[in-house]
Short mmCIF file of C-alpha atoms in Angstrom, two decimals:
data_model
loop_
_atom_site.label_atom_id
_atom_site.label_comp_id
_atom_site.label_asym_id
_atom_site.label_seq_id
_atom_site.Cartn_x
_atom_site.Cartn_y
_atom_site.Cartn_z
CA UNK R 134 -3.34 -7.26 24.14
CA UNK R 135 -4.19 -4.29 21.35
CA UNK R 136 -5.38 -4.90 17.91
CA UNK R 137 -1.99 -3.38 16.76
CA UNK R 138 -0.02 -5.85 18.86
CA UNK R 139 -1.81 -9.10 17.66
CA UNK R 140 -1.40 -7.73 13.55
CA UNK R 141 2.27 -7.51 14.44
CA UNK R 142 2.55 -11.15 16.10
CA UNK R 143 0.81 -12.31 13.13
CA UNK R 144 3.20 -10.59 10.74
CA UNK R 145 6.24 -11.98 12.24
CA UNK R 146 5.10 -15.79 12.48
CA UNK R 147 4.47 -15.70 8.76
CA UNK R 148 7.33 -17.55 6.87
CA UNK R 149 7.60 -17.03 3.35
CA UNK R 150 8.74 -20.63 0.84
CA UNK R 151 11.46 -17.79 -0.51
CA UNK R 152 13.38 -14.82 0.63
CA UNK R 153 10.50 -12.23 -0.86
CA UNK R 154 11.17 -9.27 -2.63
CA UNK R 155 10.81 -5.62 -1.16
CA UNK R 156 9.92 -2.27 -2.88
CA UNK R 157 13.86 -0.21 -2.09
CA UNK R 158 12.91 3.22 -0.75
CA UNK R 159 15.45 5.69 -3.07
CA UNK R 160 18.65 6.76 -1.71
CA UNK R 161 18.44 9.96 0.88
CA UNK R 162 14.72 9.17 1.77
CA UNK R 163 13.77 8.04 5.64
CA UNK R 164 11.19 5.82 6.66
CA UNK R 165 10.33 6.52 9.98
CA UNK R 166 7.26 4.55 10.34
CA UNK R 167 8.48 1.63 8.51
CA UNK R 168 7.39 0.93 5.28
CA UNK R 169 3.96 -1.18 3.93
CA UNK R 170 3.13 -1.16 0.12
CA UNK R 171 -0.69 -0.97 -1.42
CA UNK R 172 -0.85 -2.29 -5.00
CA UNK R 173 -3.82 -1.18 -7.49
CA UNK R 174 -4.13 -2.47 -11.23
CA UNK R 175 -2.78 0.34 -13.32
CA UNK R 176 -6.30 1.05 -14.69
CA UNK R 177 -7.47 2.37 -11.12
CA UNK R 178 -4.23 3.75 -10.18
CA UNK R 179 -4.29 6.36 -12.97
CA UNK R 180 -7.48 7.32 -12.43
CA UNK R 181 -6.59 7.40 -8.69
CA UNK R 182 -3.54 10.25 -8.93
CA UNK R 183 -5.75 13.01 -10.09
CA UNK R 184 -7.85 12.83 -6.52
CA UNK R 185 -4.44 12.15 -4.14
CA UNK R 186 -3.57 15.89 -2.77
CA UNK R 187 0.21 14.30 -2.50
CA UNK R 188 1.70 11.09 -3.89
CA UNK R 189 4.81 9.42 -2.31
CA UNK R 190 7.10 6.70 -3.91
CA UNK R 191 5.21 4.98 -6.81
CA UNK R 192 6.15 1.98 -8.29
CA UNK R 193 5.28 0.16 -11.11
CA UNK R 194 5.59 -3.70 -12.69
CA UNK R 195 3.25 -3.53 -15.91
CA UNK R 196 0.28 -4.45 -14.57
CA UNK R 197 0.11 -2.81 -11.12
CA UNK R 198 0.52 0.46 -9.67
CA UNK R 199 2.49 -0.27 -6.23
CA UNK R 200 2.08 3.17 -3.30
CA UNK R 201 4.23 3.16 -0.45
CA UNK R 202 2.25 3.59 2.82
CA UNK R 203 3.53 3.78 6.31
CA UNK R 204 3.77 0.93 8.42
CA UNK R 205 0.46 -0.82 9.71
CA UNK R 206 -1.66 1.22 7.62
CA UNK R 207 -4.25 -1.45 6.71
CA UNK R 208 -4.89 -1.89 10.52
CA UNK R 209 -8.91 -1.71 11.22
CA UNK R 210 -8.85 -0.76 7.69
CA UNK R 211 -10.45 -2.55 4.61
CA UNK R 212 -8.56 -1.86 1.56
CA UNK R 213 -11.29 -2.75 -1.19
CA UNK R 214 -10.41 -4.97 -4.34
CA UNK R 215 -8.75 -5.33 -6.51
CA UNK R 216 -6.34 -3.60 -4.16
CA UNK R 217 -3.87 -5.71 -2.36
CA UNK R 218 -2.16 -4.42 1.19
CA UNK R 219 1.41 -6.13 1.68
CA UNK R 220 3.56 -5.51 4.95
CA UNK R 221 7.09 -4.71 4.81
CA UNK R 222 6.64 -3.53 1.12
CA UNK R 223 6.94 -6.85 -0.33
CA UNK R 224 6.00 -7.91 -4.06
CA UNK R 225 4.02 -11.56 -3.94
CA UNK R 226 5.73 -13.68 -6.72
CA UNK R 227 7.71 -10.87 -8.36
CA UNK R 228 10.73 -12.29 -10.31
CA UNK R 229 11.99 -8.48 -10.43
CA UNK R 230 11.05 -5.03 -8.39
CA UNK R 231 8.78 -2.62 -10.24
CA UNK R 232 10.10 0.55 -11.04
CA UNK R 233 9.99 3.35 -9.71
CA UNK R 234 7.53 5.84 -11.72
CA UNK R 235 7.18 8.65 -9.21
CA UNK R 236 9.67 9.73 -6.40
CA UNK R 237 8.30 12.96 -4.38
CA UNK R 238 10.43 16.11 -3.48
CA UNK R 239 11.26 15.35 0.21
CA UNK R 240 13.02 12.59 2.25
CA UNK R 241 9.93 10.80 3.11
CA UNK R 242 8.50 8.07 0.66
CA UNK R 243 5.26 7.96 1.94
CA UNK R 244 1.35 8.61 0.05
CA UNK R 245 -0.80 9.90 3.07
CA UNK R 246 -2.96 6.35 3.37
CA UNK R 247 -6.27 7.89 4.54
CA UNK R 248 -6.61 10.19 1.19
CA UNK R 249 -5.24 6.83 -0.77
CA UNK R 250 -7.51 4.84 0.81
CA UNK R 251 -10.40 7.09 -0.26
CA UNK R 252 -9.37 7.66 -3.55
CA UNK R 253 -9.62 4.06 -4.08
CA UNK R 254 -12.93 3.59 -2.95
CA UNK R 255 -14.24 6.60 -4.52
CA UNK R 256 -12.83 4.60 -8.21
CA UNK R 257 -14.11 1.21 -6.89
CA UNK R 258 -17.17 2.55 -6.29
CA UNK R 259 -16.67 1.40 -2.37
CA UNK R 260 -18.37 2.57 0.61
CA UNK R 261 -15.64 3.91 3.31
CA UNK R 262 -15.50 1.37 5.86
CA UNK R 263 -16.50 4.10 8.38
CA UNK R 264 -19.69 4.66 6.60
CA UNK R 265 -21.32 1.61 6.15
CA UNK R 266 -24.12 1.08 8.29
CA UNK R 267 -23.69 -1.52 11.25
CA UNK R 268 -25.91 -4.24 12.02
CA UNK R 269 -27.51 -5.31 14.75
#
């Protein structure tokens, strides 16, 4: 069995107390490689836009700064905090859905997740996870 296969396994035998809430991908967009969210207090995400070379659907509730990413995009990947990866573009204990703050020119809602991922660690002050050194 892969690494990809167990993450998915995983995913389905989760069971949440309530029917969860899910970031809606606008009317006329595709998402072809199913749909994950990344969420980023608002503080990081704005310092985060001027280093993304393109920015997908953005979303936000206040507080956060929610990117869509394709699906399995946090596999044998370390998002670093305060970031939080969510599958299936749900919103943990969200009474309503952020809005939507940025909508690209296209009909795919996705942020590239490799240049998102490094943008965040560049603000975080985080070492790629590809970088660090590797013990014996």
């Amino acid at each position: 069995m892969q690494l990809d296969s167990l993450v998915g396994l995983a995913r389905r035998y989760r069971t949440p107390y309530r029917s969860p809430l899910r970031l809606s991908v606008p009317d006329g967009m595709t998402v072809p490689l199913g749909c994950d969210a990344v969420s980023v207090p608002e503080s990081f995400a704005r310092a985060m836009t001027r280093r993304l070379p393109r920015m997908g659907c953005v979303y936000a509730d206040g507080s956060n700064w929610w990117w869509l990413v394709p699906s399995d995009s946090d596999v044998a990947l370390e998002w670093p905090a305060p970031a939080r990866y969510t599958a299936g573009a749900v919103v943990p204990d969200a009474r309503r859905a952020p809005d939507l703050i940025h909508c690209p020119d296209g009909a795919v809602p996705y942020t590239p997740p490799i240049p998102l991922y490094l943008a965040l660690c560049r603000v975080t002050g985080t070492t790629p996870a590809w970088s660090r050194s590797v013990g014996a």
